[in-house]
Amino acid sequence: MPELPEVETVRTELDRLLAHQRIIRWERRRADLRTPIPAKLPIGPVHGVRRRAKYLLLAVGDGTVLNHLGMTGVWAERTTIQPHDHVRVHLADGRVLVFNDPRRFGLLELCRPDGGHAALDHLGPEPLSPAFTPDRLAGRRAPIKTVIMDQRVVVGVGNIYASESLLRAGIRPMRRRLTAAERERLATCIRSVLTEAIQAGGSSIDDFRHVNGLSGRFQQTLLVYNRTQCGRCGGRVRQTTIGGRSSWWCPACQR
DNA sequence: CGAATCACCTGATCGC
DNA sequence: TGCGATCAGGTGATTC
C-alpha cells in the first residue's frame, strides 16, 4: 500500500509523537507478520524515527526496530483494541501506539547491533538525494515501469507513483530502453511527483491512513492512476498489466 | 546475471 | 442475499 510519500508522512508523525517519550513495554498480540515479530524488542527513551526506502527505523534505548508497512500496515495512537492489532507500544505517559496490519505483509524486526539489517543491504539510492541520477534508469531491458519500481534501481517508487511519473514524463509504461533525454525527464518527474505527494501527506486510495487516522490528500492530484479519464488531456486512459501489476497510461500524452 | 512469474494474506467488490 | 472469482499501493523466492 504505502510508497515513499506515505511512509515519509508516517515517519514525520511518529517522530513527533515519540519525541521525548519513553517506551516501557512492547505488547505483542500476534506475532505472525511476513516474518515473526521478535518476543523481545528494545525499551527506553526514543531517540528518533528515520526512514530508508519504504522502511521505518525506530531508535529506542540501545537498539533499533525495523518496520515495513507492507500493503495494509497502519500505526495509530489509541487505547482500544481492534482486529489485526499486532503490537501495542506502551509509552511512559500512558499513551498506546498500535501497529495494525490485516494483510500481514508488514514487517517488525530488530536491527543488528550496528543498526543495519539484511533487508536494507541491496537498496538503491533515495530518489530525492543527489545519488539518484538519470543514468540509474539505463542498461535494463525490462519495461521502464518495472525498472523504476525495482528497489535496487531507486527506492520508494511503487505502483501509483510509477504510473504518475510516467504520465508526467510523457513515456508509456511498457517502453524499454529510453533515450538519455527521456531518462532525464523521467528522473525529474519521479522527484517532483514524490515531493508533491509528501507535501500533500501521501495518497489514500484504499487503506493508507495517517497516525491520526486522517487520509492523505494527493489522491485528488493523481492524473492517471486508477482513472478512466486522463487528468491532463481528458482523453481515455488505457489499463494494461505490466510485470504482473495493473498499469494506467494515456495514449495521447505518453509515447 | 536479468527478466518473468508466483506466493504470501485478508478484505472489498463485482458479476451471476 | 449468497457465493465464487478477482483484485489491491510490496517484497522475495524460484525458474528459465
PDB file of C-alpha atoms (C1' of nucleotides) in Angstrom:
ATOM      1  CA  MET A   1       0.000   0.000   0.000  1.00  0.00           C
ATOM      2  CA  PRO A   2       2.356   2.708   1.077  1.00  0.00           C
ATOM      3  CA  GLU A   3       5.053   4.122  -1.125  1.00  0.00           C
ATOM      4  CA  LEU A   4       7.701   6.662  -0.184  1.00  0.00           C
ATOM      5  CA  PRO A   5       5.391   9.661   0.410  1.00  0.00           C
ATOM      6  CA  GLU A   6       3.095   7.644   2.663  1.00  0.00           C
ATOM      7  CA  VAL A   7       5.988   6.175   4.661  1.00  0.00           C
ATOM      8  CA  GLU A   8       7.605   9.595   4.965  1.00  0.00           C
ATOM      9  CA  THR A   9       4.286  11.006   6.238  1.00  0.00           C
ATOM     10  CA  VAL A  10       4.101   8.297   8.896  1.00  0.00           C
ATOM     11  CA  ARG A  11       7.742   8.867   9.804  1.00  0.00           C
ATOM     12  CA  THR A  12       7.171  12.559  10.460  1.00  0.00           C
ATOM     13  CA  GLU A  13       4.130  11.863  12.601  1.00  0.00           C
ATOM     14  CA  LEU A  14       5.710   9.029  14.593  1.00  0.00           C
ATOM     15  CA  ASP A  15       8.833  11.099  15.158  1.00  0.00           C
ATOM     16  CA  ARG A  16       6.753  13.959  16.535  1.00  0.00           C
ATOM     17  CA  LEU A  17       4.562  11.681  18.628  1.00  0.00           C
ATOM     18  CA  LEU A  18       7.507   9.805  20.128  1.00  0.00           C
ATOM     19  CA  ALA A  19       9.806  12.787  20.721  1.00  0.00           C
ATOM     20  CA  HIS A  20      10.935  12.918  24.373  1.00  0.00           C
ATOM     21  CA  GLN A  21       8.918   9.765  25.083  1.00  0.00           C
ATOM     22  CA  ARG A  22       9.925   6.513  26.677  1.00  0.00           C
ATOM     23  CA  ILE A  23       8.695   3.070  25.618  1.00  0.00           C
ATOM     24  CA  ILE A  24       8.013   0.931  28.678  1.00  0.00           C
ATOM     25  CA  ARG A  25       6.562  -2.178  27.021  1.00  0.00           C
ATOM     26  CA  TRP A  26       6.020  -3.862  23.646  1.00  0.00           C
ATOM     27  CA  GLU A  27       2.789  -5.851  23.914  1.00  0.00           C
ATOM     28  CA  ARG A  28       2.827  -8.476  21.184  1.00  0.00           C
ATOM     29  CA  ARG A  29      -0.728  -9.616  20.463  1.00  0.00           C
ATOM     30  CA  ARG A  30       0.026 -11.772  17.437  1.00  0.00           C
ATOM     31  CA  ALA A  31       3.471 -12.386  16.017  1.00  0.00           C
ATOM     32  CA  ASP A  32       2.707 -13.653  12.526  1.00  0.00           C
ATOM     33  CA  LEU A  33       3.608 -10.869  10.129  1.00  0.00           C
ATOM     34  CA  ARG A  34       5.677 -11.591   6.994  1.00  0.00           C
ATOM     35  CA  THR A  35       8.276 -12.806   9.487  1.00  0.00           C
ATOM     36  CA  PRO A  36       7.615 -13.410  13.188  1.00  0.00           C
ATOM     37  CA  ILE A  37       7.762 -10.342  15.413  1.00  0.00           C
ATOM     38  CA  PRO A  38      10.583 -10.869  17.953  1.00  0.00           C
ATOM     39  CA  ALA A  39       9.453 -11.626  21.506  1.00  0.00           C
ATOM     40  CA  LYS A  40      11.859  -9.044  22.869  1.00  0.00           C
ATOM     41  CA  LEU A  41      12.179  -5.525  21.493  1.00  0.00           C
ATOM     42  CA  PRO A  42      14.153  -2.627  22.995  1.00  0.00           C
ATOM     43  CA  ILE A  43      12.561  -0.322  25.558  1.00  0.00           C
ATOM     44  CA  GLY A  44      13.686   3.050  26.936  1.00  0.00           C
ATOM     45  CA  PRO A  45      13.902   6.566  25.531  1.00  0.00           C
ATOM     46  CA  VAL A  46      13.017   7.045  21.864  1.00  0.00           C
ATOM     47  CA  HIS A  47      15.915   8.698  20.038  1.00  0.00           C
ATOM     48  CA  GLY A  48      14.091   9.248  16.776  1.00  0.00           C
ATOM     49  CA  VAL A  49      12.307   7.728  13.784  1.00  0.00           C
ATOM     50  CA  ARG A  50      14.147   7.594  10.475  1.00  0.00           C
ATOM     51  CA  ARG A  51      13.207   6.295   7.042  1.00  0.00           C
ATOM     52  CA  ARG A  52      15.202   4.323   4.459  1.00  0.00           C
ATOM     53  CA  ALA A  53      13.309   3.463   1.254  1.00  0.00           C
ATOM     54  CA  LYS A  54       9.870   2.275   2.426  1.00  0.00           C
ATOM     55  CA  TYR A  55      11.243   1.120   5.788  1.00  0.00           C
ATOM     56  CA  LEU A  56      10.907   2.921   9.122  1.00  0.00           C
ATOM     57  CA  LEU A  57      13.680   2.697  11.717  1.00  0.00           C
ATOM     58  CA  LEU A  58      12.818   3.401  15.349  1.00  0.00           C
ATOM     59  CA  ALA A  59      15.836   4.063  17.559  1.00  0.00           C
ATOM     60  CA  VAL A  60      14.829   3.012  21.063  1.00  0.00           C
ATOM     61  CA  GLY A  61      17.028   2.539  24.136  1.00  0.00           C
ATOM     62  CA  ASP A  62      20.102   0.659  22.951  1.00  0.00           C
ATOM     63  CA  GLY A  63      18.518  -0.849  19.834  1.00  0.00           C
ATOM     64  CA  THR A  64      16.797  -0.110  16.533  1.00  0.00           C
ATOM     65  CA  VAL A  65      13.474  -1.548  15.372  1.00  0.00           C
ATOM     66  CA  LEU A  66      12.873  -2.023  11.642  1.00  0.00           C
ATOM     67  CA  ASN A  67       9.310  -1.663  10.367  1.00  0.00           C
ATOM     68  CA  HIS A  68       7.698  -2.026   6.943  1.00  0.00           C
ATOM     69  CA  LEU A  69       4.012  -1.234   6.425  1.00  0.00           C
ATOM     70  CA  GLY A  70       3.618  -3.838   3.677  1.00  0.00           C
ATOM     71  CA  MET A  71       0.327  -3.253   1.886  1.00  0.00           C
ATOM     72  CA  THR A  72      -2.026  -2.523   4.771  1.00  0.00           C
ATOM     73  CA  GLY A  73       0.115  -1.642   7.801  1.00  0.00           C
ATOM     74  CA  VAL A  74      -1.081   1.329   9.862  1.00  0.00           C
ATOM     75  CA  TRP A  75       0.227   2.977  13.038  1.00  0.00           C
ATOM     76  CA  ALA A  76      -2.384   4.568  15.289  1.00  0.00           C
ATOM     77  CA  GLU A  77      -2.435   6.170  18.725  1.00  0.00           C
ATOM     78  CA  ARG A  78      -5.386   4.668  20.580  1.00  0.00           C
ATOM     79  CA  THR A  79      -6.109   2.549  23.631  1.00  0.00           C
ATOM     80  CA  THR A  80      -8.917   0.483  22.117  1.00  0.00           C
ATOM     81  CA  ILE A  81      -8.179  -2.931  20.621  1.00  0.00           C
ATOM     82  CA  GLN A  82      -9.194  -3.829  17.073  1.00  0.00           C
ATOM     83  CA  PRO A  83      -8.884  -6.887  14.855  1.00  0.00           C
ATOM     84  CA  HIS A  84      -5.406  -7.238  13.316  1.00  0.00           C
ATOM     85  CA  ASP A  85      -3.663  -5.249  16.059  1.00  0.00           C
ATOM     86  CA  HIS A  86      -0.279  -6.962  16.092  1.00  0.00           C
ATOM     87  CA  VAL A  87       1.652  -4.845  18.546  1.00  0.00           C
ATOM     88  CA  ARG A  88       0.718  -2.276  21.194  1.00  0.00           C
ATOM     89  CA  VAL A  89       3.558   0.012  22.222  1.00  0.00           C
ATOM     90  CA  HIS A  90       3.070   1.390  25.726  1.00  0.00           C
ATOM     91  CA  LEU A  91       4.582   4.805  26.433  1.00  0.00           C
ATOM     92  CA  ALA A  92       5.621   6.114  29.837  1.00  0.00           C
ATOM     93  CA  ASP A  93       2.951   8.841  29.691  1.00  0.00           C
ATOM     94  CA  GLY A  94       0.180   6.225  29.387  1.00  0.00           C
ATOM     95  CA  ARG A  95      -0.480   6.547  25.679  1.00  0.00           C
ATOM     96  CA  VAL A  96      -0.503   3.495  23.426  1.00  0.00           C
ATOM     97  CA  LEU A  97       0.727   3.244  19.856  1.00  0.00           C
ATOM     98  CA  VAL A  98      -0.716   0.351  17.839  1.00  0.00           C
ATOM     99  CA  PHE A  99       0.554  -1.384  14.693  1.00  0.00           C
ATOM    100  CA  ASN A 100      -2.393  -2.861  12.781  1.00  0.00           C
ATOM    101  CA  ASP A 101      -1.913  -4.895   9.590  1.00  0.00           C
ATOM    102  CA  PRO A 102      -4.814  -7.004   8.212  1.00  0.00           C
ATOM    103  CA  ARG A 103      -2.986  -8.410   5.227  1.00  0.00           C
ATOM    104  CA  ARG A 104       0.174  -9.187   7.209  1.00  0.00           C
ATOM    105  CA  PHE A 105       2.692  -8.227   4.544  1.00  0.00           C
ATOM    106  CA  GLY A 106       4.243  -5.863   7.087  1.00  0.00           C
ATOM    107  CA  LEU A 107       7.467  -6.393   8.994  1.00  0.00           C
ATOM    108  CA  LEU A 108       8.658  -5.649  12.522  1.00  0.00           C
ATOM    109  CA  GLU A 109      12.161  -6.831  13.317  1.00  0.00           C
ATOM    110  CA  LEU A 110      15.189  -5.963  15.352  1.00  0.00           C
ATOM    111  CA  CYS A 111      18.192  -4.429  13.592  1.00  0.00           C
ATOM    112  CA  ARG A 112      21.726  -5.693  14.084  1.00  0.00           C
ATOM    113  CA  PRO A 113      23.759  -4.030  16.869  1.00  0.00           C
ATOM    114  CA  ASP A 114      25.370  -1.800  14.212  1.00  0.00           C
ATOM    115  CA  GLY A 115      21.892  -0.515  13.252  1.00  0.00           C
ATOM    116  CA  GLY A 116      21.848  -2.292   9.880  1.00  0.00           C
ATOM    117  CA  HIS A 117      19.599  -5.055   8.578  1.00  0.00           C
ATOM    118  CA  ALA A 118      19.771  -7.525   5.681  1.00  0.00           C
ATOM    119  CA  ALA A 119      16.602  -6.019   4.172  1.00  0.00           C
ATOM    120  CA  LEU A 120      18.435  -2.704   3.702  1.00  0.00           C
ATOM    121  CA  ASP A 121      21.600  -4.103   2.193  1.00  0.00           C
ATOM    122  CA  HIS A 122      20.758  -4.026  -1.503  1.00  0.00           C
ATOM    123  CA  LEU A 123      18.632  -0.913  -1.781  1.00  0.00           C
ATOM    124  CA  GLY A 124      19.305   1.713  -4.430  1.00  0.00           C
ATOM    125  CA  PRO A 125      19.612   5.458  -3.778  1.00  0.00           C
ATOM    126  CA  GLU A 126      16.918   7.639  -2.269  1.00  0.00           C
ATOM    127  CA  PRO A 127      15.057   9.353  -5.144  1.00  0.00           C
ATOM    128  CA  LEU A 128      15.303  12.781  -3.512  1.00  0.00           C
ATOM    129  CA  SER A 129      19.058  12.548  -2.927  1.00  0.00           C
ATOM    130  CA  PRO A 130      21.787  13.613  -5.381  1.00  0.00           C
ATOM    131  CA  ALA A 131      22.776   9.939  -5.679  1.00  0.00           C
ATOM    132  CA  PHE A 132      19.697   9.336  -7.833  1.00  0.00           C
ATOM    133  CA  THR A 133      20.886  10.243 -11.328  1.00  0.00           C
ATOM    134  CA  PRO A 134      19.131   9.545 -14.670  1.00  0.00           C
ATOM    135  CA  ASP A 135      21.776   7.002 -15.694  1.00  0.00           C
ATOM    136  CA  ARG A 136      20.361   4.709 -12.966  1.00  0.00           C
ATOM    137  CA  LEU A 137      17.499   4.088 -15.434  1.00  0.00           C
ATOM    138  CA  ALA A 138      19.789   2.884 -18.230  1.00  0.00           C
ATOM    139  CA  GLY A 139      21.089  -0.589 -19.107  1.00  0.00           C
ATOM    140  CA  ARG A 140      17.941  -2.582 -18.383  1.00  0.00           C
ATOM    141  CA  ARG A 141      15.746  -4.352 -20.912  1.00  0.00           C
ATOM    142  CA  ALA A 142      12.591  -4.712 -18.794  1.00  0.00           C
ATOM    143  CA  PRO A 143       9.627  -2.340 -19.278  1.00  0.00           C
ATOM    144  CA  ILE A 144      10.546   1.053 -17.823  1.00  0.00           C
ATOM    145  CA  LYS A 145       7.736   0.895 -15.262  1.00  0.00           C
ATOM    146  CA  THR A 146       9.209  -2.331 -13.870  1.00  0.00           C
ATOM    147  CA  VAL A 147      12.659  -0.707 -13.812  1.00  0.00           C
ATOM    148  CA  ILE A 148      11.615   2.319 -11.744  1.00  0.00           C
ATOM    149  CA  MET A 149       9.737   0.069  -9.291  1.00  0.00           C
ATOM    150  CA  ASP A 150      12.854  -2.065  -8.754  1.00  0.00           C
ATOM    151  CA  GLN A 151      14.123  -1.014  -5.318  1.00  0.00           C
ATOM    152  CA  ARG A 152      17.726  -1.769  -6.373  1.00  0.00           C
ATOM    153  CA  VAL A 153      17.488   0.882  -9.093  1.00  0.00           C
ATOM    154  CA  VAL A 154      15.865   3.591  -6.986  1.00  0.00           C
ATOM    155  CA  VAL A 155      13.838   3.207  -3.792  1.00  0.00           C
ATOM    156  CA  GLY A 156      10.390   4.440  -2.837  1.00  0.00           C
ATOM    157  CA  VAL A 157       8.534   4.207  -6.169  1.00  0.00           C
ATOM    158  CA  GLY A 158       5.578   1.811  -6.142  1.00  0.00           C
ATOM    159  CA  ASN A 159       2.649   1.203  -8.448  1.00  0.00           C
ATOM    160  CA  ILE A 160       0.897   4.557  -8.004  1.00  0.00           C
ATOM    161  CA  TYR A 161       3.879   6.870  -8.352  1.00  0.00           C
ATOM    162  CA  ALA A 162       5.391   4.823 -11.174  1.00  0.00           C
ATOM    163  CA  SER A 163       2.249   5.427 -13.254  1.00  0.00           C
ATOM    164  CA  GLU A 164       2.099   9.108 -12.289  1.00  0.00           C
ATOM    165  CA  SER A 165       5.794   9.775 -13.012  1.00  0.00           C
ATOM    166  CA  LEU A 166       5.499   8.185 -16.449  1.00  0.00           C
ATOM    167  CA  LEU A 167       2.409  10.220 -17.319  1.00  0.00           C
ATOM    168  CA  ARG A 168       4.177  13.425 -16.339  1.00  0.00           C
ATOM    169  CA  ALA A 169       7.261  12.428 -18.329  1.00  0.00           C
ATOM    170  CA  GLY A 170       5.148  11.528 -21.379  1.00  0.00           C
ATOM    171  CA  ILE A 171       6.546   7.986 -21.561  1.00  0.00           C
ATOM    172  CA  ARG A 172       4.471   4.806 -21.942  1.00  0.00           C
ATOM    173  CA  PRO A 173       5.000   2.291 -19.108  1.00  0.00           C
ATOM    174  CA  MET A 174       5.766  -0.670 -21.403  1.00  0.00           C
ATOM    175  CA  ARG A 175       8.578   1.150 -23.219  1.00  0.00           C
ATOM    176  CA  ARG A 176      12.052  -0.385 -22.957  1.00  0.00           C
ATOM    177  CA  ARG A 177      15.434   1.297 -23.363  1.00  0.00           C
ATOM    178  CA  LEU A 178      14.772   5.013 -23.050  1.00  0.00           C
ATOM    179  CA  THR A 179      16.826   7.751 -24.682  1.00  0.00           C
ATOM    180  CA  ALA A 180      19.070   9.879 -22.468  1.00  0.00           C
ATOM    181  CA  ALA A 181      16.607  12.764 -22.770  1.00  0.00           C
ATOM    182  CA  GLU A 182      13.744  10.532 -21.670  1.00  0.00           C
ATOM    183  CA  ARG A 183      15.692   9.207 -18.692  1.00  0.00           C
ATOM    184  CA  GLU A 184      16.448  12.780 -17.685  1.00  0.00           C
ATOM    185  CA  ARG A 185      12.774  13.759 -17.929  1.00  0.00           C
ATOM    186  CA  LEU A 186      11.601  10.690 -16.043  1.00  0.00           C
ATOM    187  CA  ALA A 187      14.065  11.163 -13.173  1.00  0.00           C
ATOM    188  CA  THR A 188      12.899  14.768 -12.834  1.00  0.00           C
ATOM    189  CA  CYS A 189       9.238  13.699 -12.816  1.00  0.00           C
ATOM    190  CA  ILE A 190       9.842  10.975 -10.209  1.00  0.00           C
ATOM    191  CA  ARG A 191      11.351  13.618  -7.937  1.00  0.00           C
ATOM    192  CA  SER A 192       8.565  16.154  -8.497  1.00  0.00           C
ATOM    193  CA  VAL A 193       5.727  13.651  -8.023  1.00  0.00           C
ATOM    194  CA  LEU A 194       7.206  12.282  -4.802  1.00  0.00           C
ATOM    195  CA  THR A 195       7.963  15.752  -3.455  1.00  0.00           C
ATOM    196  CA  GLU A 196       4.428  16.990  -4.113  1.00  0.00           C
ATOM    197  CA  ALA A 197       2.907  13.825  -2.665  1.00  0.00           C
ATOM    198  CA  ILE A 198       4.920  14.233   0.552  1.00  0.00           C
ATOM    199  CA  GLN A 199       3.676  17.811   0.824  1.00  0.00           C
ATOM    200  CA  ALA A 200       0.097  16.542   0.438  1.00  0.00           C
ATOM    201  CA  GLY A 201       0.555  13.919   3.179  1.00  0.00           C
ATOM    202  CA  GLY A 202       0.514  10.980   0.763  1.00  0.00           C
ATOM    203  CA  SER A 203      -2.296   9.333  -1.215  1.00  0.00           C
ATOM    204  CA  SER A 204      -5.129   7.341   0.385  1.00  0.00           C
ATOM    205  CA  ILE A 205      -6.578   5.149  -2.359  1.00  0.00           C
ATOM    206  CA  ASP A 206      -7.730   2.459  -0.016  1.00  0.00           C
ATOM    207  CA  ASP A 207      -6.143   1.664   3.336  1.00  0.00           C
ATOM    208  CA  PHE A 208      -3.470   4.274   3.915  1.00  0.00           C
ATOM    209  CA  ARG A 209      -4.071   6.439   6.979  1.00  0.00           C
ATOM    210  CA  HIS A 210      -2.057   8.986   8.907  1.00  0.00           C
ATOM    211  CA  VAL A 211      -1.225   8.174  12.526  1.00  0.00           C
ATOM    212  CA  ASN A 212      -4.152  10.436  13.491  1.00  0.00           C
ATOM    213  CA  GLY A 213      -6.487   8.429  11.248  1.00  0.00           C
ATOM    214  CA  LEU A 214      -6.853  11.049   8.516  1.00  0.00           C
ATOM    215  CA  SER A 215      -6.420  10.341   4.805  1.00  0.00           C
ATOM    216  CA  GLY A 216      -3.724  11.784   2.572  1.00  0.00           C
ATOM    217  CA  ARG A 217      -4.727  14.403   0.014  1.00  0.00           C
ATOM    218  CA  PHE A 218      -2.562  13.542  -3.004  1.00  0.00           C
ATOM    219  CA  GLN A 219      -5.087  11.097  -4.496  1.00  0.00           C
ATOM    220  CA  GLN A 220      -7.019  14.195  -5.607  1.00  0.00           C
ATOM    221  CA  THR A 221      -3.998  15.126  -7.701  1.00  0.00           C
ATOM    222  CA  LEU A 222      -3.429  11.785  -9.429  1.00  0.00           C
ATOM    223  CA  LEU A 223      -3.604  12.153 -13.227  1.00  0.00           C
ATOM    224  CA  VAL A 224      -3.807   8.528 -14.454  1.00  0.00           C
ATOM    225  CA  TYR A 225      -3.602   6.006 -11.638  1.00  0.00           C
ATOM    226  CA  ASN A 226      -6.924   4.171 -11.283  1.00  0.00           C
ATOM    227  CA  ARG A 227      -8.648   6.664 -13.594  1.00  0.00           C
ATOM    228  CA  THR A 228     -10.701   6.259 -16.766  1.00  0.00           C
ATOM    229  CA  GLN A 229     -10.073   9.818 -17.984  1.00  0.00           C
ATOM    230  CA  CYS A 230      -6.641  11.439 -18.224  1.00  0.00           C
ATOM    231  CA  GLY A 231      -6.277  14.308 -15.743  1.00  0.00           C
ATOM    232  CA  ARG A 232      -4.074  16.161 -18.217  1.00  0.00           C
ATOM    233  CA  CYS A 233      -5.839  15.912 -21.608  1.00  0.00           C
ATOM    234  CA  GLY A 234      -9.226  14.425 -20.716  1.00  0.00           C
ATOM    235  CA  GLY A 235      -8.687  11.505 -23.089  1.00  0.00           C
ATOM    236  CA  ARG A 236      -9.452   7.877 -22.359  1.00  0.00           C
ATOM    237  CA  VAL A 237      -6.940   6.143 -20.084  1.00  0.00           C
ATOM    238  CA  ARG A 238      -5.766   2.620 -21.011  1.00  0.00           C
ATOM    239  CA  GLN A 239      -5.177  -0.111 -18.453  1.00  0.00           C
ATOM    240  CA  THR A 240      -2.564  -2.837 -19.046  1.00  0.00           C
ATOM    241  CA  THR A 241      -0.850  -5.405 -16.857  1.00  0.00           C
ATOM    242  CA  ILE A 242       2.918  -4.899 -16.756  1.00  0.00           C
ATOM    243  CA  GLY A 243       5.134  -7.099 -14.612  1.00  0.00           C
ATOM    244  CA  GLY A 244       2.007  -8.502 -13.016  1.00  0.00           C
ATOM    245  CA  ARG A 245       0.846  -5.078 -11.839  1.00  0.00           C
ATOM    246  CA  SER A 246      -2.087  -3.039 -13.066  1.00  0.00           C
ATOM    247  CA  SER A 247      -0.834  -0.043 -15.030  1.00  0.00           C
ATOM    248  CA  TRP A 248      -2.690   3.016 -16.302  1.00  0.00           C
ATOM    249  CA  TRP A 249      -1.459   5.232 -19.139  1.00  0.00           C
ATOM    250  CA  CYS A 250      -2.721   7.826 -21.601  1.00  0.00           C
ATOM    251  CA  PRO A 251      -2.091   7.068 -25.305  1.00  0.00           C
ATOM    252  CA  ALA A 252      -2.377  10.768 -26.158  1.00  0.00           C
ATOM    253  CA  CYS A 253       0.005  12.117 -23.510  1.00  0.00           C
ATOM    254  CA  GLN A 254       2.517   9.252 -23.499  1.00  0.00           C
ATOM    255  CA  ARG A 255       4.700   7.968 -26.355  1.00  0.00           C
TER     256      ARG A 255
ATOM    257  C1'  DC B   1      23.292 -12.075 -14.266  1.00  0.00           C
ATOM    258  C1'  DG B   2      18.433 -10.212 -15.568  1.00  0.00           C
ATOM    259  C1'  DA B   3      13.628 -10.985 -16.543  1.00  0.00           C
ATOM    260  C1'  DA B   4       9.252 -13.127 -15.645  1.00  0.00           C
ATOM    261  C1'  DT B   5       6.171 -15.461 -12.645  1.00  0.00           C
ATOM    262  C1'  DC B   6       4.248 -16.726  -8.436  1.00  0.00           C
ATOM    263  C1'  DA B   7       3.305 -16.894  -3.495  1.00  0.00           C
ATOM    264  C1'  DC B   8       2.356 -14.717   0.774  1.00  0.00           C
ATOM    265  C1'  DC B   9      -2.698 -12.891   3.342  1.00  0.00           C
ATOM    266  C1'  DT B  10      -7.184 -10.600   4.207  1.00  0.00           C
ATOM    267  C1'  DG B  11     -10.920  -7.920   2.712  1.00  0.00           C
ATOM    268  C1'  DA B  12     -13.605  -5.349  -0.628  1.00  0.00           C
ATOM    269  C1'  DT B  13     -16.060  -5.507  -4.768  1.00  0.00           C
ATOM    270  C1'  DC B  14     -18.257  -7.315  -8.825  1.00  0.00           C
ATOM    271  C1'  DG B  15     -20.989 -10.397 -11.622  1.00  0.00           C
ATOM    272  C1'  DC B  16     -24.120 -14.107 -11.671  1.00  0.00           C
TER     273       DC B  16
ATOM    274  C1'  DT C   1     -28.918 -12.409  -0.212  1.00  0.00           C
ATOM    275  C1'  DG C   2     -25.231 -15.612  -1.315  1.00  0.00           C
ATOM    276  C1'  DC C   3     -21.149 -17.215  -3.479  1.00  0.00           C
ATOM    277  C1'  DG C   4     -17.099 -17.604  -6.181  1.00  0.00           C
ATOM    278  C1'  DA C   5     -13.778 -15.004  -8.860  1.00  0.00           C
ATOM    279  C1'  DT C   6     -10.861 -11.183  -8.998  1.00  0.00           C
ATOM    280  C1'  DC C   7      -8.116  -7.582  -7.424  1.00  0.00           C
ATOM    281  C1'  DA C   8      -5.458  -4.461  -4.097  1.00  0.00           C
ATOM    282  C1'  DG C   9      -0.394   0.684  -3.117  1.00  0.00           C
ATOM    283  C1'  DG C  10       5.167  -4.767  -1.650  1.00  0.00           C
ATOM    284  C1'  DT C  11       8.685  -7.945  -1.426  1.00  0.00           C
ATOM    285  C1'  DG C  12      11.204 -12.114  -2.004  1.00  0.00           C
ATOM    286  C1'  DA C  13      11.812 -16.865  -3.816  1.00  0.00           C
ATOM    287  C1'  DT C  14      12.036 -19.544  -7.829  1.00  0.00           C
ATOM    288  C1'  DT C  15      12.581 -20.656 -12.566  1.00  0.00           C
ATOM    289  C1'  DC C  16      14.318 -20.057 -17.074  1.00  0.00           C
TER     290       DC C  16
END
